Short mmCIF file of C-alpha atoms in Angstrom, two decimals:
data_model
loop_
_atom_site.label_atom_id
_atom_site.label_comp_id
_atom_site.label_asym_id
_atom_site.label_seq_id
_atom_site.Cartn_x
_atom_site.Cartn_y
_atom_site.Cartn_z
CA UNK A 10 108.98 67.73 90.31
CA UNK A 11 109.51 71.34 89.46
CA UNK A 12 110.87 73.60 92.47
CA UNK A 13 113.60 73.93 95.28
CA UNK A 14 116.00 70.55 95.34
CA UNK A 15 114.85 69.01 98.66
CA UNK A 16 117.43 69.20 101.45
CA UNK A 17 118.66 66.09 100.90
CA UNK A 18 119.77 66.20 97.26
CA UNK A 19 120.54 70.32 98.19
CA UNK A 20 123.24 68.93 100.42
CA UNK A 21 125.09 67.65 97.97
CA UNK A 22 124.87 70.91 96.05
CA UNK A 23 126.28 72.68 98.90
CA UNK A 24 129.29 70.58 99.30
CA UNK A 25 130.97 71.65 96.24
CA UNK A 26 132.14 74.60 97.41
CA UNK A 27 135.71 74.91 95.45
CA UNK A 28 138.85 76.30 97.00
CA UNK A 29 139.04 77.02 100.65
CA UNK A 30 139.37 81.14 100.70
CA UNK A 31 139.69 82.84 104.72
CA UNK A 32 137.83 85.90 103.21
CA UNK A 33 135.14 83.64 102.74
CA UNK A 34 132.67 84.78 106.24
CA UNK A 35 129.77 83.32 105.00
CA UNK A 36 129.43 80.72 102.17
CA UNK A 37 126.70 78.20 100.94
CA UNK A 38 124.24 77.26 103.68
CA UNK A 39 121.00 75.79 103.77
CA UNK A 40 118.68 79.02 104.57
CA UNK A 41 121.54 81.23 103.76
CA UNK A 42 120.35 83.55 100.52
CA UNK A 43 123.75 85.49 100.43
CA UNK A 44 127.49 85.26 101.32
CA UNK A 45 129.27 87.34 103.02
CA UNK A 46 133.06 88.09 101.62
CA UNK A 47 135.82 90.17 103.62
CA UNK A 48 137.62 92.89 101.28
CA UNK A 49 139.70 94.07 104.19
CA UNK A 50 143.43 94.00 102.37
CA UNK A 51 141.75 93.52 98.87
CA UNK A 52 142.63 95.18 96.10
CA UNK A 53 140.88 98.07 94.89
CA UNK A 54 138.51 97.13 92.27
CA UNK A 55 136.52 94.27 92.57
CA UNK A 56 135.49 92.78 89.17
CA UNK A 57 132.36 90.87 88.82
CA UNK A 58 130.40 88.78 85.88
CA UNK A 59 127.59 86.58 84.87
CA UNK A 60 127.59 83.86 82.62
CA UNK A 61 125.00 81.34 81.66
CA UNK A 62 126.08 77.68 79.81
CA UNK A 63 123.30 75.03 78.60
CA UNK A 64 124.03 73.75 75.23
CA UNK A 65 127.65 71.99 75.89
CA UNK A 66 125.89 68.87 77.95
CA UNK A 67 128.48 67.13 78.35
CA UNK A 68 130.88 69.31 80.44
CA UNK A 69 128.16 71.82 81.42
CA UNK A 70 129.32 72.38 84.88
CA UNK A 71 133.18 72.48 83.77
CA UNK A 72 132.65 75.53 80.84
CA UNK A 73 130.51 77.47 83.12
CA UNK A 74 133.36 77.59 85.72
CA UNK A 75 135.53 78.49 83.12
CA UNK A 76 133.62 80.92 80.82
CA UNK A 77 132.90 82.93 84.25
CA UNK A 78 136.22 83.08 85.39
CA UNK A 79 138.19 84.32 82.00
CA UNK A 80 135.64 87.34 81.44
CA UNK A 81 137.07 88.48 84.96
CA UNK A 82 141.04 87.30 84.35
CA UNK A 83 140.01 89.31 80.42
CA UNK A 84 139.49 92.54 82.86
CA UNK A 85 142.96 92.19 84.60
CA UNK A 86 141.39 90.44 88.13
CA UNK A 87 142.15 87.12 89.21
CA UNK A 88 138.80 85.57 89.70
CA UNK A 89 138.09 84.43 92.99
CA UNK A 90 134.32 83.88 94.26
CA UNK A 91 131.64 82.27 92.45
CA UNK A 92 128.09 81.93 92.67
CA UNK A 93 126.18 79.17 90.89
CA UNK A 94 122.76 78.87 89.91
CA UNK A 95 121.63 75.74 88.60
CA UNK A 96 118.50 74.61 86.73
CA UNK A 97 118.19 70.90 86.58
CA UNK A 98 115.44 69.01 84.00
CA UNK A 99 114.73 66.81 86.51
CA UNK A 100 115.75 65.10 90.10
CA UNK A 101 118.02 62.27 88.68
CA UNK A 102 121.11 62.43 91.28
CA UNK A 103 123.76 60.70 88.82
CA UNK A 104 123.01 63.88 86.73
CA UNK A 105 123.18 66.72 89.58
CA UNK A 106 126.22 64.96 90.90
CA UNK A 107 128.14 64.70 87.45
CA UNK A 108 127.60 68.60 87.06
CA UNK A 109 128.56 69.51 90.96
CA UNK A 110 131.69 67.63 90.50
CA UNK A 111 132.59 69.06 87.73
CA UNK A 112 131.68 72.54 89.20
CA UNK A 113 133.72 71.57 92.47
CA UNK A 114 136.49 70.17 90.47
CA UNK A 115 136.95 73.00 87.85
CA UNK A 116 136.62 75.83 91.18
CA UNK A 117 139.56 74.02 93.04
CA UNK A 118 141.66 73.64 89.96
CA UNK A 119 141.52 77.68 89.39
CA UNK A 120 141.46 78.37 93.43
CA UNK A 121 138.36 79.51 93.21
CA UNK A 122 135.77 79.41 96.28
CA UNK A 123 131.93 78.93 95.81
CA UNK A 124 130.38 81.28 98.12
CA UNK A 125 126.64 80.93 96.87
CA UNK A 126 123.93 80.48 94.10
CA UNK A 127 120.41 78.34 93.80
CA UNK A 128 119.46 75.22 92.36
CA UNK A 129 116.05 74.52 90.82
CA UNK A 130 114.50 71.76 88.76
CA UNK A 131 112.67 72.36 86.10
CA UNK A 132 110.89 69.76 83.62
CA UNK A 133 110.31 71.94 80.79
CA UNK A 134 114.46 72.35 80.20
CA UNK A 135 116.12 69.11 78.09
CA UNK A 136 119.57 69.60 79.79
CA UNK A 137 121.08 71.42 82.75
CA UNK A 138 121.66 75.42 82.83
CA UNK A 139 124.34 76.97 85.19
CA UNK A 140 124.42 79.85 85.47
CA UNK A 141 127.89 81.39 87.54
CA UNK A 142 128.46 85.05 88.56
CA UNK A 143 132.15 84.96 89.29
CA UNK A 144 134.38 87.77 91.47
CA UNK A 145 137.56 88.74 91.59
CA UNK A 146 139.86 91.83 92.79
CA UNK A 147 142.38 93.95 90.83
CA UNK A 148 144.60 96.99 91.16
CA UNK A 149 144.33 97.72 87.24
CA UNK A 150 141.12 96.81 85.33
CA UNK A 151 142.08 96.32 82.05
CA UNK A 152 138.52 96.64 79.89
CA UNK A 153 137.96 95.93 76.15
CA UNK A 154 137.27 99.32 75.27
CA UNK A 155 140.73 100.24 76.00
CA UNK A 156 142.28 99.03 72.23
CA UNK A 157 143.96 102.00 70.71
CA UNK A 158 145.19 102.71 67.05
CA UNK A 159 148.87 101.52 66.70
CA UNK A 160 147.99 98.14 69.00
CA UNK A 161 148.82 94.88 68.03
CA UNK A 162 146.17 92.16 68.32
CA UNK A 163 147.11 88.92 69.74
CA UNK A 164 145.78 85.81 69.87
CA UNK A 165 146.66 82.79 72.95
CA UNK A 166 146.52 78.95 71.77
CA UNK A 167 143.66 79.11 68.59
CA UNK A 168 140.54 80.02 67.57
CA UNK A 169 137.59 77.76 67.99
CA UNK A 170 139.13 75.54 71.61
CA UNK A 171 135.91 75.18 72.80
CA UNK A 172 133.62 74.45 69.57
CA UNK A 173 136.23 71.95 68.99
CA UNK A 174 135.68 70.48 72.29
CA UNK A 175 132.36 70.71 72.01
CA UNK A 176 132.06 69.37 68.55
CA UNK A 177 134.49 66.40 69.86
CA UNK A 178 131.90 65.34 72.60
CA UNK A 179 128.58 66.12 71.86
CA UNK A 180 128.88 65.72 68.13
CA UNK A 181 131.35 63.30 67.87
CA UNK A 182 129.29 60.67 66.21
CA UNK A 183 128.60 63.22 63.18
CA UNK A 184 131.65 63.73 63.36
CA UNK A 185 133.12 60.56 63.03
CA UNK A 186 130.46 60.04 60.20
CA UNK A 187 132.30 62.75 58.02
CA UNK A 188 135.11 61.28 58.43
CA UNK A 189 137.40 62.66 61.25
CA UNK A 190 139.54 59.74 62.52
CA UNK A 191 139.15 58.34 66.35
CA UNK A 192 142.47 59.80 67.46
CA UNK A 193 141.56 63.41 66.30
CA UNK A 194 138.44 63.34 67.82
CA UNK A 195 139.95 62.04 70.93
CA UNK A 196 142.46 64.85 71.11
CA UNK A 197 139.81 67.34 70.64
CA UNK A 198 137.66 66.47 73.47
CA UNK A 199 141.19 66.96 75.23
CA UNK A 200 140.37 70.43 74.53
CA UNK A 201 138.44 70.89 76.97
CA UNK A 202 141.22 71.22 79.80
CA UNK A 203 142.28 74.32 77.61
CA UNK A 204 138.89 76.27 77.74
CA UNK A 205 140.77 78.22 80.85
CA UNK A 206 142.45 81.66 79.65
CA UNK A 207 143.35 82.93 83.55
CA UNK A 208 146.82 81.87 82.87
CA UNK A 209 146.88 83.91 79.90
CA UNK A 210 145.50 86.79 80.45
CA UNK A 211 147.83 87.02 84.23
CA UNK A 212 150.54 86.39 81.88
CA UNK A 213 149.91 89.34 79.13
CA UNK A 214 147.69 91.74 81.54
CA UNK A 215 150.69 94.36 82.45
CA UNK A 216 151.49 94.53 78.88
CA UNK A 217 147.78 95.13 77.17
CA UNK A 218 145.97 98.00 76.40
CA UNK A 219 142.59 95.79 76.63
CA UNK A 220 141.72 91.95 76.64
CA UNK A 221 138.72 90.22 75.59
CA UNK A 222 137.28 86.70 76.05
CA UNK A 223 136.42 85.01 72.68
CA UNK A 224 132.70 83.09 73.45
CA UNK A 225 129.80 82.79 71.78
CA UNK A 226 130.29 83.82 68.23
CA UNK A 227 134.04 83.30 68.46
CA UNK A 228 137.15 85.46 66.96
CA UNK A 229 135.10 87.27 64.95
CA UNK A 230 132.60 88.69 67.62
CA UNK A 231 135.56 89.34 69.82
CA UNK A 232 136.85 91.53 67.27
CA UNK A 233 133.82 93.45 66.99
CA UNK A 234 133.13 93.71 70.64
CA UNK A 235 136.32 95.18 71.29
CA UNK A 236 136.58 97.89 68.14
CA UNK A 237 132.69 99.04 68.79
CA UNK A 238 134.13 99.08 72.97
CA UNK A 239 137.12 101.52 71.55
CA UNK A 240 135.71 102.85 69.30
CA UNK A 241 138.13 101.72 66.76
CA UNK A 242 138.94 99.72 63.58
CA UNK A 243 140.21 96.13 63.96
CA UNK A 244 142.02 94.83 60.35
CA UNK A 245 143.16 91.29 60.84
CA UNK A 246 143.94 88.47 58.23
CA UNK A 247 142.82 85.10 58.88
CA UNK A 248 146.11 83.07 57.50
CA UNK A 249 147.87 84.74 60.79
CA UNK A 250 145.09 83.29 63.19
CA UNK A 251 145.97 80.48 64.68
CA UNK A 252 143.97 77.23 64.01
CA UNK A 253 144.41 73.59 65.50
CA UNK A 254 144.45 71.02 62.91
CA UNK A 255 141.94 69.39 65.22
CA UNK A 256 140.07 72.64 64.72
CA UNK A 257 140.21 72.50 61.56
CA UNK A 258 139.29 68.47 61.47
CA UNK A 259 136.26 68.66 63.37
CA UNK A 260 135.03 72.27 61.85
CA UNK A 261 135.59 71.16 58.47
CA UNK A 262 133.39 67.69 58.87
CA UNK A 263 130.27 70.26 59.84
CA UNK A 264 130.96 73.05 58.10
CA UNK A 265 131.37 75.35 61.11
CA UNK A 266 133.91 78.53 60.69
CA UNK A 267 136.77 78.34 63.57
CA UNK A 268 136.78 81.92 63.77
CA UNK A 269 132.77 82.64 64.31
CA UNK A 270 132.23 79.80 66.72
CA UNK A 271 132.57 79.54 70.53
CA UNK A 272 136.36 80.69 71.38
CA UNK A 273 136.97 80.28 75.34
CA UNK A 274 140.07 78.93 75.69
CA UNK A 275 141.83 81.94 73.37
CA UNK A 276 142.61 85.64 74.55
CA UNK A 277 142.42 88.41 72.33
CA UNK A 278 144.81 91.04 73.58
CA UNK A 279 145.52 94.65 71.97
CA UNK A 280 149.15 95.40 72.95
CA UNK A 281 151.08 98.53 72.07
CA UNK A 282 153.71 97.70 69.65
CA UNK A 283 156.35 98.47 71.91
CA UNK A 284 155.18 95.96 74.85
CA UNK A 285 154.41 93.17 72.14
CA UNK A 286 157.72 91.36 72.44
CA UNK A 287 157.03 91.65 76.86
CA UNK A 288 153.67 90.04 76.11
CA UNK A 289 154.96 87.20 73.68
CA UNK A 290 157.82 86.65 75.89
CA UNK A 291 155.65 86.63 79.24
CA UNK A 292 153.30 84.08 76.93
CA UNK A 293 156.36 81.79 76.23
CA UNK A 294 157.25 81.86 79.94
CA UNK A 295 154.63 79.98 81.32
CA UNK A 296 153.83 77.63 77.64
CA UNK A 297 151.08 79.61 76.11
CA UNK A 298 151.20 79.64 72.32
CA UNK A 299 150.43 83.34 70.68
CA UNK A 300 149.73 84.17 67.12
CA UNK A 301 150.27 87.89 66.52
CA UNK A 302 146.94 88.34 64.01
CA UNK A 303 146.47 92.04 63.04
CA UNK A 304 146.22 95.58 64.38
CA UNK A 305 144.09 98.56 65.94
CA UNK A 306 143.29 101.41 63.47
CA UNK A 307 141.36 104.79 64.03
CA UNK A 308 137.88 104.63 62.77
CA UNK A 309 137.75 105.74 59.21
CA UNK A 310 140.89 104.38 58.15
CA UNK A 311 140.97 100.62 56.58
CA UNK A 312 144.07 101.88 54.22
CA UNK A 313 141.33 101.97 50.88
CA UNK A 314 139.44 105.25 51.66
CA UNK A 315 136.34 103.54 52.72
CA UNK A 316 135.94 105.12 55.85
CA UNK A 317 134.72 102.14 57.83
CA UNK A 318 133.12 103.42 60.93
CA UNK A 319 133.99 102.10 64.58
CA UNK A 320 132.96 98.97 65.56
CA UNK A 321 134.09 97.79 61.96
CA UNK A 322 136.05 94.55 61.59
CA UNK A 323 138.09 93.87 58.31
CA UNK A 324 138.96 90.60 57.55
CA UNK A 325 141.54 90.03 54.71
CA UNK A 326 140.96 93.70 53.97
CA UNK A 327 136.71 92.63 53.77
CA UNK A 328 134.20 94.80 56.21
CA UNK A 329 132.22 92.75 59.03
CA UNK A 330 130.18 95.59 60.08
CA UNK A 331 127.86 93.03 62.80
CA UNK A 332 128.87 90.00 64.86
CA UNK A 333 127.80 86.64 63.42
CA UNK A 334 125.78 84.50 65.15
CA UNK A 335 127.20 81.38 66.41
CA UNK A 336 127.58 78.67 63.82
CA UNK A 337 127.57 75.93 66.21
CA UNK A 338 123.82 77.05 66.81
CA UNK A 339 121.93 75.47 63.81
CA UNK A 340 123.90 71.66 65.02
CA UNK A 341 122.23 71.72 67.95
CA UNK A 342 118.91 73.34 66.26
#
């Protein structure tokens, strides 16, 4: 049946409504088509984005709580509101109550509060879409474009969390077939409780010139986001990028790079080089593992005479003058 859930199986939908927040006047309601959110006391900037997540199937409603949240912790907030749309393939309730639990379950873990969104079905998709606008409220945006030659890039936990996740769950079984043993496969899907980067980026914020989320396309299109942002040069060399052996396992069997697939779970933060040991050391605090991976340089300058323009990305010294496009897309082609 293709349309509005009926109120029944809407109910349900409803319910998940995360962490309890007082600012909260009006959340999800049957009839309701927007909520209402007091920013009497707030902060001064509220930061807001929108994120959609269909391919992952397995932990759909988990990675779109997550992927929302870390582009607003990457701008300095700490995320509080979301709104969730969510296009089902069909009416099957085991299905819509797997992804609202993990919704519910992944909003209360962060202390986040649902406060609205829509849910459809509709036949012609093969597997659920969410789609989250998340919220959140800051005294200092911190924005990607704000690298500037003489910063530091670092890099939290390792490149490619989520792919390997991802790869661990949904392509496990080709996995398996290349050859990656049980016990790696099982750690990877572990993974997924690391997709979160609001710890990281809370922890490093004060310190960073800018921070940037690492999704779809991975390291590498982080990298290029946030020099064509700041109009800068990023040089970094991939030895000094952290990589998970269970990374590397499950990328390896499929022939996926860990640095151009999708990165959530890993903040890329420019840091001036005086602040870098504050930012490690804030990092270490709370258990996040950094990898300092490269630097910020003016545009023009890649130490060769090449003039590389801004937006550029050198790799081991090699020019990446346009994002790649995921390589975890042609598995699922």
């Amino acid at each position: 049946m293709t349309g509005k859930l009926g109120p029944e199986a809407l109910a349900e939908v409803l319910a998940a409504t995360g962490a309890d927040d007082a600012a909260v006047d009006a959340g999800p309601a049957y009839g309701e088509d927007a909520a209402a959110i007091d920013l009497d006391g707030a902060d001064s900037t509220l930061v807001v984005a929108a994120d959609p997540l269909s391919l992952a199937a397995d932990a759909v409603g988990e990675l779109a709580v997550h992927v929302a949240c870390n582009d607003v912790a990457a701008s300095g907030a700490d995320p509080r509101w979301l709104t969730h749309t969510l296009f089902l393939p069909d009416d099957d309730p085991d299905r819509r109550r797997t992804v609202t639990d993990q919704v519910d379950a992944t909003a209360r873990e962060l202390g986040v509060a649902i406060v609205g969104g829509h849910t459809e079905v509709l036949p012609s998709l093969e597997r659920p879409l969410c789609s989250m606008t998340a919220l959140g409220t800051t005294d200092r945006f911190v924005s990607s474009g704000g690298a500037e030659p003489g910063d530091r890039l670092l890099l939290t936990k390792g490149a490619g969390i989520e792919a390997t996740a991802i790869l661990a769950t949904d392509f496990r079984e080709a996995c398996a077939e290349a050859g990656v043993p049980e016990a790696t496969l099982d750690a990877a899907a572990g993974f997924l409780d690391e997709v979160s980067v609001v710890p990281d980026a809370a922890a490093v914020r004060d310190a960073a010139s800018a921070m940037h989320d690492p999704t779809e396309g991975g390291l590498l299109t982080a990298l290029a986001e946030t020099a064509s942002a700041s109009g800068t040069v990023v040089s970094v060399e991939r030895d000094r990028v952290p990589v998970r052996p269970e990374t590397e396992a499950c990328c390896d069997a499929l022939g996926v790079d860990p640095l151009a697939t999708f990165g959530s779970g890993a903040l890329l933060a420019a840091v001036p080089p005086e602040r870098v040991a504050e930012a490690t050391d804030a990092l270490a605090a709370v258990g996040i593992a950094v990898g300092e991976i490269g630097e910020v340089r003016a545009a023009g300058d890649d130490g060769s005479g090449s003039d590389p323009g801004a937006g550029t990305v050198l790799l081991d010294g090699d020019r990446i003058d346009e994002a790649p496009r995921d390589e975890l897309y042609p598995l699922w082609e």
